[in-house]
Short mmCIF file of C-alpha atoms and ligand atoms in Angstrom, two decimals:
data_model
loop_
_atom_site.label_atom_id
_atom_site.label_comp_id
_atom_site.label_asym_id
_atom_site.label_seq_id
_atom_site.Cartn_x
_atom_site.Cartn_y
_atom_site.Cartn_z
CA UNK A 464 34.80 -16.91 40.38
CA UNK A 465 33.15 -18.39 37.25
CA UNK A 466 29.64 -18.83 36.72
CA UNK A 467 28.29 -20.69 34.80
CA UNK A 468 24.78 -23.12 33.54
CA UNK A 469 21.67 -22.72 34.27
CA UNK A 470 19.84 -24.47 37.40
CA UNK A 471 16.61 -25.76 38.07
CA UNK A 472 15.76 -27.06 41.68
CA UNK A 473 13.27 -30.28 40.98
CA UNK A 474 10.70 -30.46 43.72
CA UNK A 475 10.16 -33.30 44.99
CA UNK A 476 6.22 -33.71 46.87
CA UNK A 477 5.52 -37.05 48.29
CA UNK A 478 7.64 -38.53 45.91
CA UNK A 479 6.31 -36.98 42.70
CA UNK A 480 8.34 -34.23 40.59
CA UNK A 481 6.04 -31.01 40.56
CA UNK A 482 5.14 -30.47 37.15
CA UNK A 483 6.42 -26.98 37.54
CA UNK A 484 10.08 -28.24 38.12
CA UNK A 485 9.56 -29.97 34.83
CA UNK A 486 8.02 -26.53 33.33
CA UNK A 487 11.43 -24.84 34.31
CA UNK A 488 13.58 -27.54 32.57
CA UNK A 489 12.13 -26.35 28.89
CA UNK A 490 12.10 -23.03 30.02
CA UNK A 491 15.91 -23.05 31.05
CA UNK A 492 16.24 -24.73 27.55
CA UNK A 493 14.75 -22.11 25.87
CA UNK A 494 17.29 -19.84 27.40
CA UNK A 495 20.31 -21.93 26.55
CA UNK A 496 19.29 -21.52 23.15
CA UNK A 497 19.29 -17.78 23.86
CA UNK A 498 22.58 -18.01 25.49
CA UNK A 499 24.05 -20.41 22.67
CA UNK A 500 23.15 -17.38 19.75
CA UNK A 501 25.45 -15.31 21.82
CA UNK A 502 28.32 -17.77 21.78
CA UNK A 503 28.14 -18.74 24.94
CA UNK A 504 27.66 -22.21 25.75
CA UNK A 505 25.56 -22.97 29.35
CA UNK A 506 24.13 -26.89 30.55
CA UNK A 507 20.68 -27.27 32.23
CA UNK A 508 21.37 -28.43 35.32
CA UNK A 509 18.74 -30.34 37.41
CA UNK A 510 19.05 -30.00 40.83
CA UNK A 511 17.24 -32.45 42.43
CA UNK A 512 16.67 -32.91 46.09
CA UNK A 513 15.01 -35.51 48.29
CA UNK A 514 15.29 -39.09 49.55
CA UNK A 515 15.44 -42.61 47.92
CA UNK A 516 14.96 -40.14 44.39
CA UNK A 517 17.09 -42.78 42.19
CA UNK A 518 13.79 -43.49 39.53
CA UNK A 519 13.18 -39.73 39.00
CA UNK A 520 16.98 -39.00 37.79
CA UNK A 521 15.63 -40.42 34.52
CA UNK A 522 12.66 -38.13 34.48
CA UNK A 523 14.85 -35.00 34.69
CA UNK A 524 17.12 -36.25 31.44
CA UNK A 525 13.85 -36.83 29.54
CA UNK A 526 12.32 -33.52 30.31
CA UNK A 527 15.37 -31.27 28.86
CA UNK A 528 18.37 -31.90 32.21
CA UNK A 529 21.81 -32.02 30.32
CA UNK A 530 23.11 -33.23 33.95
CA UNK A 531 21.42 -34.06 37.04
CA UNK A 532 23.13 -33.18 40.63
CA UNK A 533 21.18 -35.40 43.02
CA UNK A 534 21.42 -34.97 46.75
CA UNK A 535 19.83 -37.80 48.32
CA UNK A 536 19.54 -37.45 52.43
CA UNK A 537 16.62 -38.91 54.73
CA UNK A 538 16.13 -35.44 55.99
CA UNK A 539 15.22 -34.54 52.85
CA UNK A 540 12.04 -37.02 52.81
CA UNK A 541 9.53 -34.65 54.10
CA UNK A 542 12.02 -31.40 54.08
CA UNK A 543 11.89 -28.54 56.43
CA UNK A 544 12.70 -25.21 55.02
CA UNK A 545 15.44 -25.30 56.75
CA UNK A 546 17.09 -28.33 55.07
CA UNK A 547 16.09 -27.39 51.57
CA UNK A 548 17.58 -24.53 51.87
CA UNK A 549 20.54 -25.71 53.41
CA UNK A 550 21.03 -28.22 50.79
CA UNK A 551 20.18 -25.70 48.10
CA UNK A 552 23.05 -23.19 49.63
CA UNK A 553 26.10 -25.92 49.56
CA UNK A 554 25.00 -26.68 45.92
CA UNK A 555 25.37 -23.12 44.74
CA UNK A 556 28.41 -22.84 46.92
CA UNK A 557 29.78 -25.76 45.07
CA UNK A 558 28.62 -25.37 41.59
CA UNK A 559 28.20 -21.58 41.18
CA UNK A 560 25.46 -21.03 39.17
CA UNK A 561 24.70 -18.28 36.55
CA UNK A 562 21.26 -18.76 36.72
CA UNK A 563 18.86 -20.69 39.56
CA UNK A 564 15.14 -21.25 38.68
CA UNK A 565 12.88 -21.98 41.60
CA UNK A 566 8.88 -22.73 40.59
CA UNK A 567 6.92 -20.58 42.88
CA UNK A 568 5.16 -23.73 44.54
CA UNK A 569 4.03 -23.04 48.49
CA UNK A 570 7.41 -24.48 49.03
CA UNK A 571 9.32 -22.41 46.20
CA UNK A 572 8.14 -19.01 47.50
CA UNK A 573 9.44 -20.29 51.21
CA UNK A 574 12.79 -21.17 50.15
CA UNK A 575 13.94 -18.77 47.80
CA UNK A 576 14.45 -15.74 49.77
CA UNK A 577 15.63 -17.94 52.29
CA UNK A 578 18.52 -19.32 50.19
CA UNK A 579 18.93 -15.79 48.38
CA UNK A 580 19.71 -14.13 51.54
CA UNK A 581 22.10 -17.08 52.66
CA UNK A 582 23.96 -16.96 49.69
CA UNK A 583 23.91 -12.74 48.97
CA UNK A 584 22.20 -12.33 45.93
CA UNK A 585 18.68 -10.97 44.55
CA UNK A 586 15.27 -12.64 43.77
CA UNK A 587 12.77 -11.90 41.65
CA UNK A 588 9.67 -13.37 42.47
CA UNK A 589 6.99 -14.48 40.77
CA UNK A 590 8.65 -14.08 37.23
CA UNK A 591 6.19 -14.27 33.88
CA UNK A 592 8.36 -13.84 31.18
CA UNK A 593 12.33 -14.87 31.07
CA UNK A 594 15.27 -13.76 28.59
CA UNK A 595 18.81 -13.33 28.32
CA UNK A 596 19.78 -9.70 27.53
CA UNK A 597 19.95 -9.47 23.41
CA UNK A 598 23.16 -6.79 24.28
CA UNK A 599 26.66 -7.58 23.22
CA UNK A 600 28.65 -9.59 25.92
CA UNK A 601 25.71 -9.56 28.64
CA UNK A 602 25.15 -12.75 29.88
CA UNK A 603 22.20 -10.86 32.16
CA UNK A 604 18.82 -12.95 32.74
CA UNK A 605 15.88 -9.94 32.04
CA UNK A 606 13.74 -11.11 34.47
CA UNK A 607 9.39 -9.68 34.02
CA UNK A 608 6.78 -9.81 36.49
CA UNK A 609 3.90 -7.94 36.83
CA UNK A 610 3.75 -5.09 39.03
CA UNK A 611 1.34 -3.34 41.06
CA UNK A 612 -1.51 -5.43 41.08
CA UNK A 613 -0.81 -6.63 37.22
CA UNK A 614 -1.18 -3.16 35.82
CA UNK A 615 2.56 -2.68 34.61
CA UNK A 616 5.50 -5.03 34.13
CA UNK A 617 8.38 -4.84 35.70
CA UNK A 618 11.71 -6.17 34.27
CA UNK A 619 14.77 -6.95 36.70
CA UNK A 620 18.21 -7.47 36.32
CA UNK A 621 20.80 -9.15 38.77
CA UNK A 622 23.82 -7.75 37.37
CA UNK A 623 26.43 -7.86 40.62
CA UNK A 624 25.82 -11.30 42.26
CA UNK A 625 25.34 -14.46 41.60
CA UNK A 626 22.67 -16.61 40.85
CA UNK A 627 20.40 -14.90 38.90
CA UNK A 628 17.57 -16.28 41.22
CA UNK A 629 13.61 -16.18 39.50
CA UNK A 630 10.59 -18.03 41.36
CA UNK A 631 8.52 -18.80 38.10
CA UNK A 632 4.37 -19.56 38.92
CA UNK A 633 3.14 -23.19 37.94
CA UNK A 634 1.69 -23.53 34.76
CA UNK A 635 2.94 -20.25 33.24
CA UNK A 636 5.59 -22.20 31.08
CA UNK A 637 5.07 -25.42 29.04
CA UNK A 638 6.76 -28.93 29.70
CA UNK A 639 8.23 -30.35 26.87
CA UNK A 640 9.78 -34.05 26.27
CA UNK A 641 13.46 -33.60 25.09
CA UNK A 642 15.07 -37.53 26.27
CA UNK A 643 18.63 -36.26 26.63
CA UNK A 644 21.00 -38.95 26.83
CA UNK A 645 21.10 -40.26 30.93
CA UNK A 646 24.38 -40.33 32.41
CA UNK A 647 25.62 -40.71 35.88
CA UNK A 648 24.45 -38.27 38.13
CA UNK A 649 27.27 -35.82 40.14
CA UNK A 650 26.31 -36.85 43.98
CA UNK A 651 26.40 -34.30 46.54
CA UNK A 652 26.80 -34.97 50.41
CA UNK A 653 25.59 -32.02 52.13
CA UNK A 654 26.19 -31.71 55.91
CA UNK A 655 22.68 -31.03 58.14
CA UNK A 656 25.21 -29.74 61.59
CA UNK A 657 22.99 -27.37 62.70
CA UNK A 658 20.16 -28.02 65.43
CA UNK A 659 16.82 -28.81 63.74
CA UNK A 660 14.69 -25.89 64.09
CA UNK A 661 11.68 -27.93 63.47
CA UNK A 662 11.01 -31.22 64.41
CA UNK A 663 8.25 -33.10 61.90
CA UNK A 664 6.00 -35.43 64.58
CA UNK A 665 3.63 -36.72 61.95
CA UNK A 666 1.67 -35.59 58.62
CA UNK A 667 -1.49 -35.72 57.88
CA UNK A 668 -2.69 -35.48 54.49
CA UNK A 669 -4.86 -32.70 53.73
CA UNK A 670 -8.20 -34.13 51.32
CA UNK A 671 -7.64 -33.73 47.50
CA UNK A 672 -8.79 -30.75 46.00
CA UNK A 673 -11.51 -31.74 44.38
CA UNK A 674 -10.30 -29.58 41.31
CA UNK A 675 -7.14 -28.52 39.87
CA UNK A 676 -7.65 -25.90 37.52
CA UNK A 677 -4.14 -25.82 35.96
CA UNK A 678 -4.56 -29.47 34.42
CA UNK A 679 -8.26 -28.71 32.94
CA UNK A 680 -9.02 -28.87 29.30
CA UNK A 681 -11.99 -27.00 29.45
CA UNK A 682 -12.75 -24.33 31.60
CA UNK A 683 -16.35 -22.59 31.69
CA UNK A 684 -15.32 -19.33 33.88
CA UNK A 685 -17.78 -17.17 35.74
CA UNK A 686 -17.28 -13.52 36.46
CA UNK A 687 -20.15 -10.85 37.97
CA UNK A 688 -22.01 -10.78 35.37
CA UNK A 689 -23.73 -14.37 35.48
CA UNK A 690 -23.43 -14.24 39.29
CA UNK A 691 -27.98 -14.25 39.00
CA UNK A 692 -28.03 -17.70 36.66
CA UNK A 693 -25.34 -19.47 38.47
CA UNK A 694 -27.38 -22.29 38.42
CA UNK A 695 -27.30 -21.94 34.23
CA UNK A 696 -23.48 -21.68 34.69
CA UNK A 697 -22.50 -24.79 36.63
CA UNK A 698 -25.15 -27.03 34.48
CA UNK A 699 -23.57 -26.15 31.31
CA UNK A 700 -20.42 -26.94 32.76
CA UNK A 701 -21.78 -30.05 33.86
CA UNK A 702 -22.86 -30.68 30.43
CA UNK A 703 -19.60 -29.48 28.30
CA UNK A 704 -17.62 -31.65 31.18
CA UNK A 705 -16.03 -28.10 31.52
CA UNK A 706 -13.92 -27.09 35.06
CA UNK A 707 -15.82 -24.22 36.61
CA UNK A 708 -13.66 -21.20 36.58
CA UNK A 709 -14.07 -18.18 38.16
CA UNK A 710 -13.27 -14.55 38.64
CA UNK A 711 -11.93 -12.62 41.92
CA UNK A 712 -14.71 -10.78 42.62
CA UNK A 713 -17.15 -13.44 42.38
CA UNK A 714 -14.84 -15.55 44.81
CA UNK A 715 -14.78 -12.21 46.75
CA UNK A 716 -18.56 -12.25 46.86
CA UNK A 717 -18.80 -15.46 48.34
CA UNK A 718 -20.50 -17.12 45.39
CA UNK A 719 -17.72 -19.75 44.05
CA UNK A 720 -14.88 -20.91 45.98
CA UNK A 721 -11.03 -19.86 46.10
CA UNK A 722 -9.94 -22.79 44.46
CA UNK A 723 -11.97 -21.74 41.32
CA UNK A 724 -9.86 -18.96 41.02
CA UNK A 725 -8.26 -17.64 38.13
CA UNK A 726 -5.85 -14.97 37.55
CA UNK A 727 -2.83 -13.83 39.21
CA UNK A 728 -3.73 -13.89 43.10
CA UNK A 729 -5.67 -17.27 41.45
CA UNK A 730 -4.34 -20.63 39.29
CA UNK A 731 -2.85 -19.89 36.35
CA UNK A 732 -4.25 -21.75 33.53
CA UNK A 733 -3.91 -23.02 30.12
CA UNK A 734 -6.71 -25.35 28.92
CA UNK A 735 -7.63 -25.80 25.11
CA UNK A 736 -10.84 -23.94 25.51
CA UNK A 737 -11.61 -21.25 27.90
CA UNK A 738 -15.14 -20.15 28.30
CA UNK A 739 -15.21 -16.64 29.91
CA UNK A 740 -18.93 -15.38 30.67
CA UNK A 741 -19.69 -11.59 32.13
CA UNK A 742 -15.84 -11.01 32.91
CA UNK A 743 -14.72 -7.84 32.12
CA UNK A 744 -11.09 -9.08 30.73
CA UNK A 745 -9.11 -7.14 33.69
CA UNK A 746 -5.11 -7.91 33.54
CA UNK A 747 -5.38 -9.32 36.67
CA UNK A 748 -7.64 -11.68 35.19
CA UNK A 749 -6.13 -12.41 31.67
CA UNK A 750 -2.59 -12.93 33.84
CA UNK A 751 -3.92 -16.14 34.71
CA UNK A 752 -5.97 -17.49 31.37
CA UNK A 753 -4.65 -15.34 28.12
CA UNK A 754 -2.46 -18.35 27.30
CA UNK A 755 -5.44 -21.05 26.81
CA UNK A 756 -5.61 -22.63 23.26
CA UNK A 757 -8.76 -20.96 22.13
CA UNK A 758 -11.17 -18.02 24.43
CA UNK A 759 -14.68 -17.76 24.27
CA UNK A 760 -15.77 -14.65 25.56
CA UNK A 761 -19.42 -13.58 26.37
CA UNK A 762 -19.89 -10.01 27.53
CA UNK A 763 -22.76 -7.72 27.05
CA UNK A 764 -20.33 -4.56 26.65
CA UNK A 765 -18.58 -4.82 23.05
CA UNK A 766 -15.79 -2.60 24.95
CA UNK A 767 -14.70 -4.86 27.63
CA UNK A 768 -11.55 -5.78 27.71
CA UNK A 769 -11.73 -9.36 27.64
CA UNK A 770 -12.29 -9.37 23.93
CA UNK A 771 -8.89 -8.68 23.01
CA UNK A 772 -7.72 -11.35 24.14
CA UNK A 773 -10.55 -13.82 22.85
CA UNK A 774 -10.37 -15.96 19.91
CA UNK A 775 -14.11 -15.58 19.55
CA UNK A 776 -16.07 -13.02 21.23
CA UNK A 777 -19.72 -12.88 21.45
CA UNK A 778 -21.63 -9.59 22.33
CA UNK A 779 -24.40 -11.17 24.03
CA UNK A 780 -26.60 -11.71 27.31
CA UNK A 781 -24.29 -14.71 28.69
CA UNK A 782 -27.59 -16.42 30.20
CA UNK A 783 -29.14 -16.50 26.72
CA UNK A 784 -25.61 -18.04 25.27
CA UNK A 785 -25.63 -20.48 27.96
CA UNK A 786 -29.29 -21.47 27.65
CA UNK A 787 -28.88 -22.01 23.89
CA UNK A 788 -25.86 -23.83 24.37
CA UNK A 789 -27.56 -26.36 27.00
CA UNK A 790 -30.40 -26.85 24.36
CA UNK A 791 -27.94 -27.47 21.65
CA UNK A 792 -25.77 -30.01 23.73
C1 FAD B 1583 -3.89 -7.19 43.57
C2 FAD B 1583 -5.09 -7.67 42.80
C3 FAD B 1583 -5.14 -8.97 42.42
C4 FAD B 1583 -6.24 -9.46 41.71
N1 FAD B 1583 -6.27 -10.77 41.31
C5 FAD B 1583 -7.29 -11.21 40.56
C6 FAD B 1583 -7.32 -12.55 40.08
O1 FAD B 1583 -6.46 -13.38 40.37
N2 FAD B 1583 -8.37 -12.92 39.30
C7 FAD B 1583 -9.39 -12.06 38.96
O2 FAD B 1583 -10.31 -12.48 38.24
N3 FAD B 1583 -9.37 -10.80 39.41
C8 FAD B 1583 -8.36 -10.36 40.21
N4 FAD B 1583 -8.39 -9.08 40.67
C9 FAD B 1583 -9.62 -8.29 40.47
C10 FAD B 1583 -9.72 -7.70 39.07
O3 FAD B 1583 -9.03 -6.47 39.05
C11 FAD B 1583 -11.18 -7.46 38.70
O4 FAD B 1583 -11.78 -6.63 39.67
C12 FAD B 1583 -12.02 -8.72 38.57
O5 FAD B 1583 -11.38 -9.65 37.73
C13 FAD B 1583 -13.38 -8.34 37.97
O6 FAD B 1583 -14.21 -9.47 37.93
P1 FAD B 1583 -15.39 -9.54 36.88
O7 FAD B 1583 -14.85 -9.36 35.52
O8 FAD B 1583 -16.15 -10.78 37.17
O9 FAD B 1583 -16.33 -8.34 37.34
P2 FAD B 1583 -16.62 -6.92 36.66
O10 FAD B 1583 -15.38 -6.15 36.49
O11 FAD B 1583 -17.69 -6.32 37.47
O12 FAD B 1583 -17.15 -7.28 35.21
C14 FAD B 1583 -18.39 -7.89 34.96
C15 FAD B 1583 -18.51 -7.99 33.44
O13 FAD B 1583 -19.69 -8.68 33.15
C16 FAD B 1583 -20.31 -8.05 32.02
N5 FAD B 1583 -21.73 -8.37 32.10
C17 FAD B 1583 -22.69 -7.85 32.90
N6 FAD B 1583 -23.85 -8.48 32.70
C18 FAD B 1583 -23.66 -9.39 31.75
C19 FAD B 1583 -24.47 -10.38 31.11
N7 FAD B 1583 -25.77 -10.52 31.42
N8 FAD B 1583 -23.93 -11.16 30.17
C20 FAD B 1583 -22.62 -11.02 29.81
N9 FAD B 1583 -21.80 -10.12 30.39
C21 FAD B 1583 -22.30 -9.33 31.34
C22 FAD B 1583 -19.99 -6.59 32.18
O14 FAD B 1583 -20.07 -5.94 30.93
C23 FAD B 1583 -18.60 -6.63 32.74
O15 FAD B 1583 -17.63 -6.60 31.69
C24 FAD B 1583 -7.31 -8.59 41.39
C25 FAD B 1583 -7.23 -7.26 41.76
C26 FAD B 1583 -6.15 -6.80 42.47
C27 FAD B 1583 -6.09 -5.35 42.86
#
């Protein structure tokens, strides 16, 4: 059996492609480069599931899709676990991929075990870092993820089955615009023959997060050593129309919401300018922030870790920054 191109599953929420799907098209780019250095020649393939999903074919050719598989099935309006991954399995049965890229959305880290188990091969979850094996005639995916807790990285291989299955996080890649040519989309019928397991009555929408961290430019970020001026904190965000960020143990502490959250058990997050004030820098923390555009760092301890990975650190009582920076805004 032959197997070959690299896959991306587009997820499709309420009718919108998750930017993450979109991430994972440049990313599987990237490694078609990487496979194209070593003579060997792969497609990004877009595998896109859902219902009435005829305008967002374009979308995957613009974002980097050399080809776009489309299966289009009413079931697959507000999908069940059970019918992604049902789809998912009769497209890798059909078009044997090398490689299958999932984004590790609440639905991505559902179905990909699911649809690694159905179809025999590994997972790696969670994925940070992607590459194809620089060794003579290995067409292997190197797969990284941080390991225990973020303290080491771990780097899988799949060498015996196929796909090379990752779950990648949101926001750890970039989208890019690459307006391949469109051409007719391959059509897949899949068959849904089993009994439902779960039977959707109705939806209700959950309120809007009243922040998403992964989209914000500016992030002032709060960690245990401001947790006494947290009033100084959220004005200057107010101010610098930053998005307050946080660190787990202040979330732990009760003091600023999960959804504030940065790091790896947090959002991942890549604004232009992140602020970080009285965070120690710990790799569970710089997991989710080290690839912002430019870091501020505050810290009274010119040891703390968070400094090197700052663009401009500042050994300094963060409540005397802040209060200087409110009186200069
Ligand atoms: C499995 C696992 C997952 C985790 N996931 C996450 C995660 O997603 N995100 C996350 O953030 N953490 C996470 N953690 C926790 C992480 O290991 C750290 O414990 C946490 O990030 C520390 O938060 P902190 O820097 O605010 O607090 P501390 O480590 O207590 O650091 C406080 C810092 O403030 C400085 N400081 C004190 N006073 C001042 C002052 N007046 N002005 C300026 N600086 C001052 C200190 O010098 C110190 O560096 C995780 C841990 C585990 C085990």
């Amino acid at each position: 059996m032959i197997h070959s191109h690299i896959h991306v599953f587009i997820e499709v929420r309420d009718q919108k492609l998750m930017d993450v799907s979109l991430e994972l098209l440049h990313e599987a780019n990237e490694l078609k480069k990487q496979y194209k250095n070593k003579g060997i020649d792969q497609k990004v393939i877009a595998l896109l599931l859902g219902y009435q999903i005829q305008s967002m074919i374009e979308t995957c050719y613009r974002f980097g899709a050399d080809e776009v598989i489309v299966v289009d099935h009413e079931k697959l309006m507000y999908p069940t676990s059970q019918h992604t991954t049902a789809a998912l399995v009769q497209c890798i049965n059909q078009f044997h991929p090398e490689v299958l890229l999932i984004g590790a959305t609440v639905v991505g880290r559902d179905i990909a075990p699911r649809v690694a188990a159905e179809v025999a091969t590994g997972l790696t979850a969670d994925v940070t870092i992607l590459e194809v094996d620089p060794l003579e005639n290995s067409n292997l995916l190197l797969m990284t993820r941080p390991a225990f807790g973020g303290n080491l990285y771990g780097t899988i291989i799949c060498p015996d089955t196929f796909p090379q299955m990752a779950s990648v996080r949101p926001s750890v890649f970039i989208k890019k615009e690459y307006h391949k040519p469109v051409v007719a989309p391959i059509h897949v019928t899949v068959n849904f023959d089993q009994n439902d397991w779960i039977e959707v009555v109705q939806r209700y929408h959950k309120p809007e997060q009243a922040i998403d961290l992964s989209k914000a430019k500016i992030i002032l970020s709060a960690g245990r050593g401001v947790e006494s001026c947290m009033d100084i904190v959220l004005e200057t965000a107010h101010l610098l129309k930053a998005t307050l960020g946080a660190s787990r143990a202040l979330v732990d502490r009760g003091v600023v919401s999960k959804v504030n959250q940065v790091g790896q058990t947090g959002t991942t997050v890549r604004p232009s300018i992140y602020l970080a004030c009285g965070i120690s820098g710990a790799l569970q923390h710089t997991a989710g922030m080290d690839q912002a555009q430019t870091i501020i760092a505050i810290n009274t301890d010119e040891q703390a870790p968070i400094f090197s990975v700052a663009t401009l650190g500042i050994v300094a009582d963060a409540k005397e920054v802040l209060l200087k920076l409110k009186e200069y805004i």
